[in-house]
């Protein structure tokens, strides 16, 4: 039996494409799928690449077909199925072998699995893969966490199959145990915010200016040639200019406006809050998807309250909307990077933040022209850990903030919901206000709970001279 350097379990959409990508780069790969017929069909449809595939119908044959130390990628549904595969494979492996979970795992699970397998002498790598089906086949962005020495064993394969930016692989090792899956989670959180902000601009143009989807699509297509150049703006332009073959209507007009939020966006928000951060743009995007699912309630609300516009101001120009979107997007990235900084410090991962921006430059869903500038700004050092304080981006924000303000004001007066934009502006205004209003919150807390406060002229643990009690009647 020929021996493969790497194996893959789970020939679904991602696993099949990743296997072909690995084979295409000259690496023989052992493949296994729980449902054996899927393995047969996969090999039968692999064309010339079939000669580099080593199919197996049992875990025993699969493991036997791998050279040592064995390296096995698991690409199955996240959660229980990953544990099930590990439980089946683990007993067949030898000390020093490695399991690589390439699905969208919760990083807490990755930490748990890594610790459990380490006790058994096995290495566990948590590897986030972004780029969807197309990326998996032709070059995804890859975020790796786990034992660095283990990663070195498969690094040539991972770098070969990843996307490239100016010849540099969009794959990096971010730290031990769950670091890679955490970077992938935050990537997805930023993806949520980016998508939501583009959708909010679409809403303002559709419901404020009465533009057609194809007109808005053409505008996005034009923006994709400027500073907003990105995969998400590009595909939004294409989507909006696509007609439904069945009715001839714009495709978006025949799509129900409800969405789920499967996990990673919500995980980003939950973990961020646990870490003392509040990525309000990402939270707004998660909230928008949750609210979208309440379709019947929203329809009842529309019947109840109708058009709630109080007054109007001129519709912001296309150039204003473009600048506002750029500013809001930078703020979303600012919040995303702060989560990575906080997690890296809490879990002692030593995440190279600039490397995150670098691996996101190509292959992944949030790839954009801005990421290269972000990587450079991070390498130069972020003042107060704020991306928007870095000189290049501070200039962009100075130019974009008035536009953002105008768009948020317009939407508020017109009664159009733009939660991610509004949160971006609120965050920016908070971060540029040296003295806020939490002095009153501290006084309130001291009044009802004797929590104490710090005085501006020195001295923590102070209490106020609050007089008497307050009548509630
Ligand atoms: P699919 O639904 O296409 O495939 C799922 C695979 O998991 C199948 O091979 C299935 O085998 C296998 N599987 C399910 N349950 C078990 C089990 N209990 N034991 C063994 N095998 C099992 O999933 P995707 O390829 O889309 O996703 C795989 C992973 O990649 C997920 O974690 C996903 O979140 C992540 N991901 C997906 C992306 C995408 O765009 N689709 C992008 C980035 C990451 P069987 O044929 O026997 O049912």
Short mmCIF file of N, CA and C in Angstrom, two decimals, residues 4-10 22 29-32 59-60 62-67 69-75 85-86 88-90 92-94 96-102 117 122-127 153-154 157-158:
data_model
loop_
_atom_site.label_atom_id
_atom_site.label_comp_id
_atom_site.label_asym_id
_atom_site.label_seq_id
_atom_site.Cartn_x
_atom_site.Cartn_y
_atom_site.Cartn_z
N UNK A 4 0.61 7.94 2.30
CA UNK A 4 0.37 9.37 2.08
C UNK A 4 0.92 10.14 3.28
N UNK A 5 1.39 11.38 3.02
CA UNK A 5 1.93 12.19 4.13
C UNK A 5 0.82 12.77 4.99
N UNK A 6 -0.38 12.87 4.39
CA UNK A 6 -1.47 13.52 5.12
C UNK A 6 -2.77 12.81 4.78
N UNK A 7 -3.73 12.85 5.69
CA UNK A 7 -5.03 12.24 5.43
C UNK A 7 -6.13 13.22 5.76
N UNK A 8 -7.33 12.96 5.25
CA UNK A 8 -8.47 13.85 5.54
C UNK A 8 -9.73 13.03 5.75
N UNK A 9 -10.42 13.34 6.84
CA UNK A 9 -11.69 12.68 7.16
C UNK A 9 -12.82 13.69 6.95
N UNK A 10 -13.81 13.34 6.17
CA UNK A 10 -14.98 14.22 5.97
C UNK A 10 -14.98 14.84 4.58
N UNK A 22 -4.98 19.83 -1.98
CA UNK A 22 -3.75 19.19 -1.48
C UNK A 22 -3.15 18.29 -2.57
N UNK A 29 -2.77 12.10 -0.79
CA UNK A 29 -3.59 12.28 0.41
C UNK A 29 -4.54 11.10 0.60
N UNK A 30 -4.58 10.59 1.83
CA UNK A 30 -5.51 9.51 2.17
C UNK A 30 -6.85 10.15 2.49
N UNK A 31 -7.93 9.58 2.00
CA UNK A 31 -9.25 10.17 2.25
C UNK A 31 -10.22 9.13 2.81
N UNK A 32 -11.07 9.61 3.73
CA UNK A 32 -12.06 8.74 4.36
C UNK A 32 -13.32 9.56 4.61
N UNK A 59 -11.46 3.07 9.16
CA UNK A 59 -10.45 3.89 9.82
C UNK A 59 -9.12 3.13 9.88
N UNK A 60 -9.19 1.81 10.04
CA UNK A 60 -7.97 1.00 10.15
C UNK A 60 -7.15 1.14 8.86
N UNK A 62 -7.42 3.44 6.61
CA UNK A 62 -7.07 4.87 6.46
C UNK A 62 -5.77 5.17 7.22
N UNK A 63 -5.75 4.77 8.50
CA UNK A 63 -4.59 5.03 9.35
C UNK A 63 -3.36 4.29 8.81
N UNK A 64 -3.57 3.07 8.33
CA UNK A 64 -2.46 2.27 7.82
C UNK A 64 -1.85 2.87 6.55
N UNK A 65 -2.64 3.70 5.85
CA UNK A 65 -2.15 4.26 4.59
C UNK A 65 -1.34 5.54 4.78
N UNK A 66 -1.16 5.95 6.05
CA UNK A 66 -0.44 7.21 6.31
C UNK A 66 0.98 6.96 6.77
N UNK A 67 1.91 7.80 6.29
CA UNK A 67 3.28 7.69 6.79
C UNK A 67 3.35 8.36 8.17
N UNK A 69 5.30 10.65 11.32
CA UNK A 69 4.12 10.77 12.18
C UNK A 69 2.90 11.09 11.34
N UNK A 70 1.77 10.49 11.71
CA UNK A 70 0.57 10.66 10.92
C UNK A 70 -0.03 12.06 11.14
N UNK A 71 -0.53 12.62 10.08
CA UNK A 71 -1.19 13.93 10.16
C UNK A 71 -2.56 13.77 9.51
N UNK A 72 -3.62 13.98 10.31
CA UNK A 72 -4.98 13.73 9.81
C UNK A 72 -5.84 14.98 9.98
N UNK A 73 -6.33 15.49 8.87
CA UNK A 73 -7.24 16.63 8.91
C UNK A 73 -8.66 16.11 9.08
N UNK A 74 -9.39 16.69 10.04
CA UNK A 74 -10.82 16.37 10.19
C UNK A 74 -11.60 17.56 9.65
N UNK A 75 -12.48 17.31 8.68
CA UNK A 75 -13.29 18.40 8.11
C UNK A 75 -14.76 17.98 8.13
N UNK A 85 -15.32 11.58 15.69
CA UNK A 85 -14.22 11.13 14.83
C UNK A 85 -12.95 10.94 15.67
N UNK A 86 -12.70 11.87 16.60
CA UNK A 86 -11.51 11.74 17.43
C UNK A 86 -11.58 10.46 18.27
N UNK A 88 -13.04 7.72 17.50
CA UNK A 88 -12.79 6.55 16.64
C UNK A 88 -11.33 6.45 16.23
N UNK A 89 -10.74 7.60 15.94
CA UNK A 89 -9.37 7.60 15.42
C UNK A 89 -8.31 7.43 16.50
N UNK A 90 -8.55 8.11 17.64
CA UNK A 90 -7.54 8.19 18.71
C UNK A 90 -6.88 6.86 19.02
N UNK A 92 -6.35 4.33 17.35
CA UNK A 92 -5.58 3.75 16.25
C UNK A 92 -4.26 4.49 16.01
N UNK A 93 -4.07 5.60 16.72
CA UNK A 93 -2.89 6.43 16.46
C UNK A 93 -1.75 6.13 17.44
N UNK A 94 -0.55 6.54 17.05
CA UNK A 94 0.63 6.35 17.91
C UNK A 94 1.10 7.69 18.45
N UNK A 96 2.86 11.00 19.08
CA UNK A 96 3.50 11.90 18.12
C UNK A 96 2.67 12.15 16.88
N UNK A 97 1.59 11.33 16.68
CA UNK A 97 0.70 11.58 15.54
C UNK A 97 -0.11 12.86 15.81
N UNK A 98 -0.70 13.36 14.74
CA UNK A 98 -1.37 14.67 14.88
C UNK A 98 -2.76 14.66 14.23
N UNK A 99 -3.71 15.25 14.95
CA UNK A 99 -5.06 15.45 14.38
C UNK A 99 -5.24 16.94 14.19
N UNK A 100 -5.75 17.32 13.04
CA UNK A 100 -5.94 18.74 12.71
C UNK A 100 -7.42 18.98 12.47
N UNK A 101 -8.07 19.73 13.35
CA UNK A 101 -9.49 20.04 13.13
C UNK A 101 -9.59 21.31 12.29
N UNK A 102 -10.04 21.14 11.04
CA UNK A 102 -10.09 22.29 10.13
C UNK A 102 -11.49 22.88 10.01
N UNK A 117 -5.89 15.27 24.22
CA UNK A 117 -5.04 14.46 23.34
C UNK A 117 -3.58 14.54 23.75
N UNK A 122 -0.76 12.60 21.89
CA UNK A 122 -1.12 12.99 20.52
C UNK A 122 -1.14 14.50 20.40
N UNK A 123 -0.81 14.99 19.21
CA UNK A 123 -0.83 16.44 18.98
C UNK A 123 -2.15 16.83 18.33
N UNK A 124 -2.66 18.00 18.74
CA UNK A 124 -3.92 18.47 18.18
C UNK A 124 -3.74 19.90 17.68
N UNK A 125 -4.10 20.09 16.41
CA UNK A 125 -3.99 21.41 15.79
C UNK A 125 -5.41 21.90 15.49
N UNK A 126 -5.73 23.13 15.89
CA UNK A 126 -7.02 23.75 15.55
C UNK A 126 -6.75 24.72 14.40
N UNK A 127 -7.35 24.44 13.26
CA UNK A 127 -7.00 25.20 12.06
C UNK A 127 -8.25 25.82 11.42
N UNK A 153 5.68 20.29 10.94
CA UNK A 153 5.69 19.03 10.18
C UNK A 153 4.81 19.13 8.92
N UNK A 154 3.73 19.90 9.02
CA UNK A 154 2.80 19.98 7.87
C UNK A 154 2.80 21.36 7.21
N UNK A 157 2.81 21.81 3.42
CA UNK A 157 1.55 21.47 2.75
C UNK A 157 0.55 22.62 2.93
N UNK A 158 0.44 23.10 4.16
CA UNK A 158 -0.55 24.15 4.46
C UNK A 158 -0.22 25.43 3.68
#
